């Protein structure tokens, strides 16, 4: 059973359409136990400024039996895997996703993009690699999954990437390649809705179809157990 959705956005991200309250209410309605707020980082056009992230201390983390985690979807902004969020800020997040986005990174070859992803995964604050499924940023999945396992980073299966109108191209084929390697190397994955409206919170319909098709082992799906939060969470965050 899916207990958490750690990839969601609100209006604060600049191109999201729901408020935090709307997202929280939908998460409760859909029976989630953990909702993760992962707003876009300052490098994304229209994204929040850095003060937004420093002020997370004012957001309550508990709503009945729903826990809220406040994090960031940092942009990988160079081919070494550098992020657009400094360590001071990252250390104050409940968790950190790192992702490649076209406005923030110019794609290199598959070898170069994979090096960038590995660089980001080796940042000690990064625990999730967001949507590594975009043919505009080709990746070497064999190497990526081996390095993710080594770096203890969880690879995301992004439900929004699988929508027919998704900007990310070839996602289904790429996700299948990635999942086959995760199965082979025992690499954990996390389902993320990447919701930009409350209606998408906790909706993993397309991702689940692919998992069922591949007979993917449920024990490698981080969302299935709250104990797996230890893989994701920044336990040293002083600001929660
Ligand atoms: Zn977005
Ligand atoms: Zn993203």
Coordinates of N, CA, C and O and ligand atoms in Angstrom, one line a residue, residues 7 9 40 73 99-101 131 158 168 194, ligand 2:
X7 N 6.8 13.9 -3.8 CA 7.1 14.9 -4.9 C 5.9 15.7 -5.3 O 5.1 15.2 -6.1
X9 N 4.2 19.9 -5.6 CA 4.4 21.4 -5.7 C 3.1 22.1 -5.4 O 2.0 21.6 -5.5
X40 N 10.0 23.7 -6.3 CA 11.2 24.0 -7.2 C 12.1 24.9 -6.5 O 11.7 25.8 -5.7
X73 N 13.0 20.5 -4.5 CA 13.5 19.8 -5.7 C 14.6 20.7 -6.3 O 14.3 21.6 -7.1
X99 N 17.0 17.1 -9.5 CA 16.4 16.7 -10.8 C 17.1 17.5 -11.9 O 17.6 18.6 -11.7
X100 N 17.0 17.0 -13.1 CA 17.4 17.8 -14.3 C 16.2 18.4 -15.0 O 15.2 17.7 -15.2
X101 N 16.3 19.7 -15.2 CA 15.2 20.4 -15.9 C 15.7 21.2 -17.1 O 16.8 21.8 -16.9
X131 N 12.7 12.1 -11.4 CA 12.4 11.8 -12.8 C 13.7 11.6 -13.7 O 13.8 12.3 -14.7
X158 N 8.3 8.6 -11.8 CA 7.5 9.9 -11.7 C 6.3 9.7 -12.5 O 6.3 9.5 -13.7
X168 N 8.4 15.6 -20.6 CA 9.5 14.6 -20.7 C 9.2 13.5 -21.7 O 8.1 13.0 -21.6
X194 N 4.6 14.1 -8.6 CA 5.1 15.4 -9.2 C 3.8 16.3 -9.4 O 3.7 16.9 -10.4
Ligands
LIG2 ZN1 11.1 18.1 -11.7

